[in-house]
PDB file of C-alpha atoms in Angstrom:
ATOM      1  CA  MET Z 263      -0.061  -0.049   0.140  1.00  0.00           C
ATOM      2  CA  ARG Z 264       1.473   3.340  -0.873  1.00  0.00           C
ATOM      3  CA  GLN Z 265       2.701   5.981   1.698  1.00  0.00           C
ATOM      4  CA  SER Z 266       0.044   8.954   0.491  1.00  0.00           C
ATOM      5  CA  TYR Z 267      -2.735   6.388   0.929  1.00  0.00           C
ATOM      6  CA  ARG Z 268      -2.013   5.815   4.345  1.00  0.00           C
ATOM      7  CA  ARG Z 269      -1.955   8.941   5.754  1.00  0.00           C
ATOM      8  CA  GLY Z 270      -6.087   8.900   4.456  1.00  0.00           C
ATOM      9  CA  PRO Z 271      -7.853  12.198   2.473  1.00  0.00           C
ATOM     10  CA  ARG Z 272      -6.163  14.652   4.706  1.00  0.00           C
ATOM     11  CA  GLY Z 273      -4.672  17.002   1.456  1.00  0.00           C
ATOM     12  CA  ALA Z 274      -7.286  16.312  -0.977  1.00  0.00           C
ATOM     13  CA  GLY Z 275     -10.137  16.749   2.294  1.00  0.00           C
ATOM     14  CA  ILE Z 276      -8.460  20.007   3.146  1.00  0.00           C
ATOM     15  CA  VAL Z 277      -8.036  21.496  -0.627  1.00  0.00           C
ATOM     16  CA  LEU Z 278     -11.792  20.455  -1.418  1.00  0.00           C
ATOM     17  CA  GLY Z 279     -12.813  22.327   2.234  1.00  0.00           C
ATOM     18  CA  ILE Z 280     -11.486  25.861   1.014  1.00  0.00           C
ATOM     19  CA  GLY Z 281     -12.795  25.349  -1.922  1.00  0.00           C
ATOM     20  CA  LEU Z 282     -15.867  24.584  -1.187  1.00  0.00           C
ATOM     21  CA  GLY Z 283     -15.840  27.062   1.755  1.00  0.00           C
ATOM     22  CA  GLY Z 284     -15.356  29.631  -1.197  1.00  0.00           C
ATOM     23  CA  LEU Z 285     -17.990  28.620  -3.105  1.00  0.00           C
ATOM     24  CA  ALA Z 286     -20.382  28.483   0.124  1.00  0.00           C
ATOM     25  CA  ASP Z 287     -18.925  32.128   0.916  1.00  0.00           C
ATOM     26  CA  GLY Z 288     -19.666  33.511  -2.687  1.00  0.00           C
ATOM     27  CA  ILE Z 289     -23.072  31.971  -3.150  1.00  0.00           C
ATOM     28  CA  VAL Z 290     -24.572  32.410   0.370  1.00  0.00           C
ATOM     29  CA  LEU Z 291     -22.721  35.681   1.412  1.00  0.00           C
ATOM     30  CA  HIS Z 292     -22.295  37.584  -1.996  1.00  0.00           C
ATOM     31  CA  GLN Z 293     -25.684  36.537  -4.119  1.00  0.00           C
ATOM     32  CA  ILE Z 294     -28.114  35.557  -1.771  1.00  0.00           C
ATOM     33  CA  LEU Z 295     -27.847  37.559   0.665  1.00  0.00           C
ATOM     34  CA  GLN Z 296     -25.759  40.674  -1.140  1.00  0.00           C
ATOM     35  CA  TRP Z 297     -24.031  41.463   2.566  1.00  0.00           C
ATOM     36  CA  HIS Z 298     -21.173  41.991   0.311  1.00  0.00           C
ATOM     37  CA  HIS Z 299     -19.058  41.370  -2.595  1.00  0.00           C
ATOM     38  CA  VAL Z 300     -15.355  41.021  -3.259  1.00  0.00           C
ATOM     39  CA  LEU Z 301     -14.315  44.924  -3.326  1.00  0.00           C
ATOM     40  CA  SER Z 302     -17.290  46.507  -1.598  1.00  0.00           C
ATOM     41  CA  SER Z 303     -15.628  48.010   0.933  1.00  0.00           C
ATOM     42  CA  THR Z 304     -13.030  49.991  -1.255  1.00  0.00           C
ATOM     43  CA  PRO Z 305     -13.910  53.740  -2.263  1.00  0.00           C
ATOM     44  CA  ARG Z 306     -13.577  52.776  -5.649  1.00  0.00           C
ATOM     45  CA  HIS Z 307     -15.707  50.528  -5.918  1.00  0.00           C
ATOM     46  CA  PRO Z 308     -18.468  50.271  -4.280  1.00  0.00           C
ATOM     47  CA  ALA Z 309     -21.512  48.316  -5.189  1.00  0.00           C
ATOM     48  CA  THR Z 310     -24.265  51.297  -4.796  1.00  0.00           C
ATOM     49  CA  THR Z 311     -23.084  52.567  -8.292  1.00  0.00           C
ATOM     50  CA  VAL Z 312     -23.459  50.732 -11.643  1.00  0.00           C
ATOM     51  CA  ARG Z 313     -19.570  51.185 -12.208  1.00  0.00           C
ATOM     52  CA  GLY Z 314     -18.851  49.752  -8.815  1.00  0.00           C
ATOM     53  CA  LEU Z 315     -21.507  47.256  -9.351  1.00  0.00           C
ATOM     54  CA  GLU Z 316     -19.920  46.086 -12.379  1.00  0.00           C
ATOM     55  CA  ALA Z 317     -16.746  45.764 -10.927  1.00  0.00           C
ATOM     56  CA  ASN Z 318     -17.772  43.420  -7.971  1.00  0.00           C
ATOM     57  CA  THR Z 319     -19.529  41.684 -10.212  1.00  0.00           C
ATOM     58  CA  LEU Z 320     -16.616  40.503 -12.454  1.00  0.00           C
ATOM     59  CA  TRP Z 321     -14.397  39.821  -9.193  1.00  0.00           C
ATOM     60  CA  ASP Z 322     -16.566  38.151  -8.075  1.00  0.00           C
ATOM     61  CA  GLY Z 323     -16.832  35.828 -11.081  1.00  0.00           C
ATOM     62  CA  TRP Z 324     -13.072  35.033 -11.018  1.00  0.00           C
ATOM     63  CA  PHE Z 325     -13.392  33.960  -7.337  1.00  0.00           C
ATOM     64  CA  HIS Z 326     -15.526  31.766  -7.898  1.00  0.00           C
ATOM     65  CA  ALA Z 327     -13.886  30.685 -11.206  1.00  0.00           C
ATOM     66  CA  ALA Z 328     -10.588  30.170  -8.399  1.00  0.00           C
ATOM     67  CA  SER Z 329     -13.210  28.310  -5.686  1.00  0.00           C
ATOM     68  CA  TRP Z 330     -14.158  25.787  -8.448  1.00  0.00           C
ATOM     69  CA  VAL Z 331     -10.839  25.385  -9.079  1.00  0.00           C
ATOM     70  CA  VAL Z 332      -9.552  24.486  -5.767  1.00  0.00           C
ATOM     71  CA  VAL Z 333     -12.298  22.067  -6.358  1.00  0.00           C
ATOM     72  CA  VAL Z 334     -11.456  20.351  -8.882  1.00  0.00           C
ATOM     73  CA  VAL Z 335      -7.957  20.195  -7.890  1.00  0.00           C
ATOM     74  CA  GLY Z 336      -8.984  18.767  -4.882  1.00  0.00           C
ATOM     75  CA  VAL Z 337     -11.321  15.841  -7.077  1.00  0.00           C
ATOM     76  CA  ALA Z 338      -8.332  15.286  -8.387  1.00  0.00           C
ATOM     77  CA  LEU Z 339      -6.282  14.389  -5.564  1.00  0.00           C
ATOM     78  CA  LEU Z 340      -9.037  11.843  -4.408  1.00  0.00           C
ATOM     79  CA  TRP Z 341      -8.968  10.309  -8.176  1.00  0.00           C
ATOM     80  CA  ARG Z 342      -5.399   9.932  -7.837  1.00  0.00           C
ATOM     81  CA  ARG Z 343      -5.718   7.945  -4.443  1.00  0.00           C
ATOM     82  CA  GLY Z 344      -8.591   5.552  -5.384  1.00  0.00           C
ATOM     83  CA  GLN Z 345     -11.309   4.816  -3.588  1.00  0.00           C
ATOM     84  CA  ILE Z 346     -11.331   6.390   0.215  1.00  0.00           C
ATOM     85  CA  ARG Z 347     -13.761   3.473   1.047  1.00  0.00           C
ATOM     86  CA  GLY Z 348     -13.665   3.213   4.908  1.00  0.00           C
ATOM     87  CA  ARG Z 349     -12.656   6.673   5.115  1.00  0.00           C
ATOM     88  CA  ALA Z 350     -15.410   8.886   4.674  1.00  0.00           C
ATOM     89  CA  ARG Z 351     -15.325  10.027   8.028  1.00  0.00           C
ATOM     90  CA  ALA Z 352     -11.836  11.486   7.713  1.00  0.00           C
ATOM     91  CA  LEU Z 353     -11.991  13.203   4.578  1.00  0.00           C
ATOM     92  CA  LEU Z 354     -15.830  14.731   5.720  1.00  0.00           C
ATOM     93  CA  GLY Z 355     -13.465  16.138   8.767  1.00  0.00           C
ATOM     94  CA  TRP Z 356     -10.514  17.585   6.931  1.00  0.00           C
ATOM     95  CA  VAL Z 357     -13.114  19.224   4.492  1.00  0.00           C
ATOM     96  CA  LEU Z 358     -14.433  21.280   7.432  1.00  0.00           C
ATOM     97  CA  VAL Z 359     -11.198  21.321   8.442  1.00  0.00           C
ATOM     98  CA  GLY Z 360     -10.090  23.327   4.979  1.00  0.00           C
ATOM     99  CA  TRP Z 361     -13.471  25.440   4.890  1.00  0.00           C
ATOM    100  CA  GLY Z 362     -12.796  26.501   7.693  1.00  0.00           C
ATOM    101  CA  LEU Z 363      -8.692  27.333   6.930  1.00  0.00           C
ATOM    102  CA  PHE Z 364     -10.642  28.971   4.218  1.00  0.00           C
ATOM    103  CA  ASN Z 365     -12.795  30.917   6.371  1.00  0.00           C
ATOM    104  CA  ILE Z 366      -9.692  32.061   9.212  1.00  0.00           C
ATOM    105  CA  VAL Z 367      -7.402  32.775   5.666  1.00  0.00           C
ATOM    106  CA  GLU Z 368      -9.724  35.112   4.059  1.00  0.00           C
ATOM    107  CA  GLY Z 369     -11.569  36.681   7.528  1.00  0.00           C
ATOM    108  CA  VAL Z 370      -8.097  38.077   8.207  1.00  0.00           C
ATOM    109  CA  VAL Z 371      -6.986  39.183   5.044  1.00  0.00           C
ATOM    110  CA  ASP Z 372      -9.776  40.871   3.065  1.00  0.00           C
ATOM    111  CA  HIS Z 373     -11.549  41.800   6.145  1.00  0.00           C
ATOM    112  CA  HIS Z 374      -8.875  43.293   8.512  1.00  0.00           C
ATOM    113  CA  ILE Z 375      -6.135  43.464   6.677  1.00  0.00           C
ATOM    114  CA  LEU Z 376      -6.897  44.671   3.070  1.00  0.00           C
ATOM    115  CA  GLY Z 377     -10.357  45.254   4.075  1.00  0.00           C
ATOM    116  CA  ILE Z 378     -11.534  44.896   0.910  1.00  0.00           C
ATOM    117  CA  HIS Z 379     -14.966  43.994   2.510  1.00  0.00           C
ATOM    118  CA  HIS Z 380     -16.253  42.785   5.271  1.00  0.00           C
ATOM    119  CA  VAL Z 381     -19.214  39.913   6.113  1.00  0.00           C
ATOM    120  CA  ARG Z 382     -21.741  41.966   6.703  1.00  0.00           C
ATOM    121  CA  PRO Z 383     -20.832  46.073   6.267  1.00  0.00           C
ATOM    122  CA  GLY Z 384     -22.696  48.854   8.529  1.00  0.00           C
ATOM    123  CA  PRO Z 385     -22.604  49.547  12.656  1.00  0.00           C
ATOM    124  CA  ASP Z 386     -21.996  45.642  13.548  1.00  0.00           C
ATOM    125  CA  GLN Z 387     -19.718  44.793  10.768  1.00  0.00           C
ATOM    126  CA  LEU Z 388     -16.892  43.953  13.040  1.00  0.00           C
ATOM    127  CA  ALA Z 389     -19.400  41.700  15.075  1.00  0.00           C
ATOM    128  CA  TYR Z 390     -20.357  39.841  12.245  1.00  0.00           C
ATOM    129  CA  ASP Z 391     -16.064  39.734  10.875  1.00  0.00           C
ATOM    130  CA  ILE Z 392     -15.325  38.348  14.303  1.00  0.00           C
ATOM    131  CA  ALA Z 393     -18.247  35.772  14.097  1.00  0.00           C
ATOM    132  CA  PHE Z 394     -16.589  34.659  10.963  1.00  0.00           C
ATOM    133  CA  LEU Z 395     -13.434  33.713  11.946  1.00  0.00           C
ATOM    134  CA  CYS Z 396     -15.102  32.328  15.102  1.00  0.00           C
ATOM    135  CA  VAL Z 397     -16.820  29.800  12.331  1.00  0.00           C
ATOM    136  CA  GLY Z 398     -13.596  29.254  10.851  1.00  0.00           C
ATOM    137  CA  ALA Z 399     -12.233  28.036  14.270  1.00  0.00           C
ATOM    138  CA  ALA Z 400     -15.472  25.544  14.854  1.00  0.00           C
ATOM    139  CA  LEU Z 401     -14.752  24.034  11.498  1.00  0.00           C
ATOM    140  CA  ILE Z 402     -11.037  23.464  12.092  1.00  0.00           C
ATOM    141  CA  ALA Z 403     -11.597  21.672  15.523  1.00  0.00           C
ATOM    142  CA  GLY Z 404     -14.992  20.150  14.277  1.00  0.00           C
ATOM    143  CA  GLY Z 405     -13.113  18.636  11.442  1.00  0.00           C
ATOM    144  CA  TRP Z 406      -9.919  17.669  12.862  1.00  0.00           C
ATOM    145  CA  LEU Z 407     -11.989  16.164  15.847  1.00  0.00           C
ATOM    146  CA  LEU Z 408     -14.079  14.314  13.118  1.00  0.00           C
ATOM    147  CA  ALA Z 409     -10.845  13.341  10.958  1.00  0.00           C
ATOM    148  CA  ARG Z 410      -8.930  11.760  13.793  1.00  0.00           C
ATOM    149  CA  SER Z 411     -12.046   9.962  15.525  1.00  0.00           C
ATOM    150  CA  ARG Z 412     -12.041   6.089  15.567  1.00  0.00           C
ATOM    151  CA  GLY Z 413     -14.899   4.371  13.546  1.00  0.00           C
ATOM    152  CA  VAL Z 414     -15.531   3.735   9.889  1.00  0.00           C
ATOM    153  CA  VAL Z 415     -18.533   5.718   7.941  1.00  0.00           C
TER     154      VAL Z 415
END
């Protein structure tokens, strides 16, 4: 048995989780709830003008395309390893870890360091941004516990 297979689906799961986390963020927060866009907190691209909304829609599209590519890479990693029979629990756990990593990195970089957008702009935006980071930390912790737990799903 190859060494990479014995390690389980950790790498593929994390990559899939990052991509799926990006897609969930873009679909739910950008499109369905319309709380923010990739550049909606930048002065040059406010989502309150047609020109700003066009720029934000373009960058949202690039964000979705990049997230999709990450998911394809994660699926390719799984495919290369062959079947994951008996390792579904570990895979799901690592997917949750990857999703949490997406939230932490995206939240720290885009919301706090660059300030290009916030989860929900307005008077409580810091609370929403911190809640986003807390959800990411919970996904990492829960996913890690699930991936490391005994039992076969």
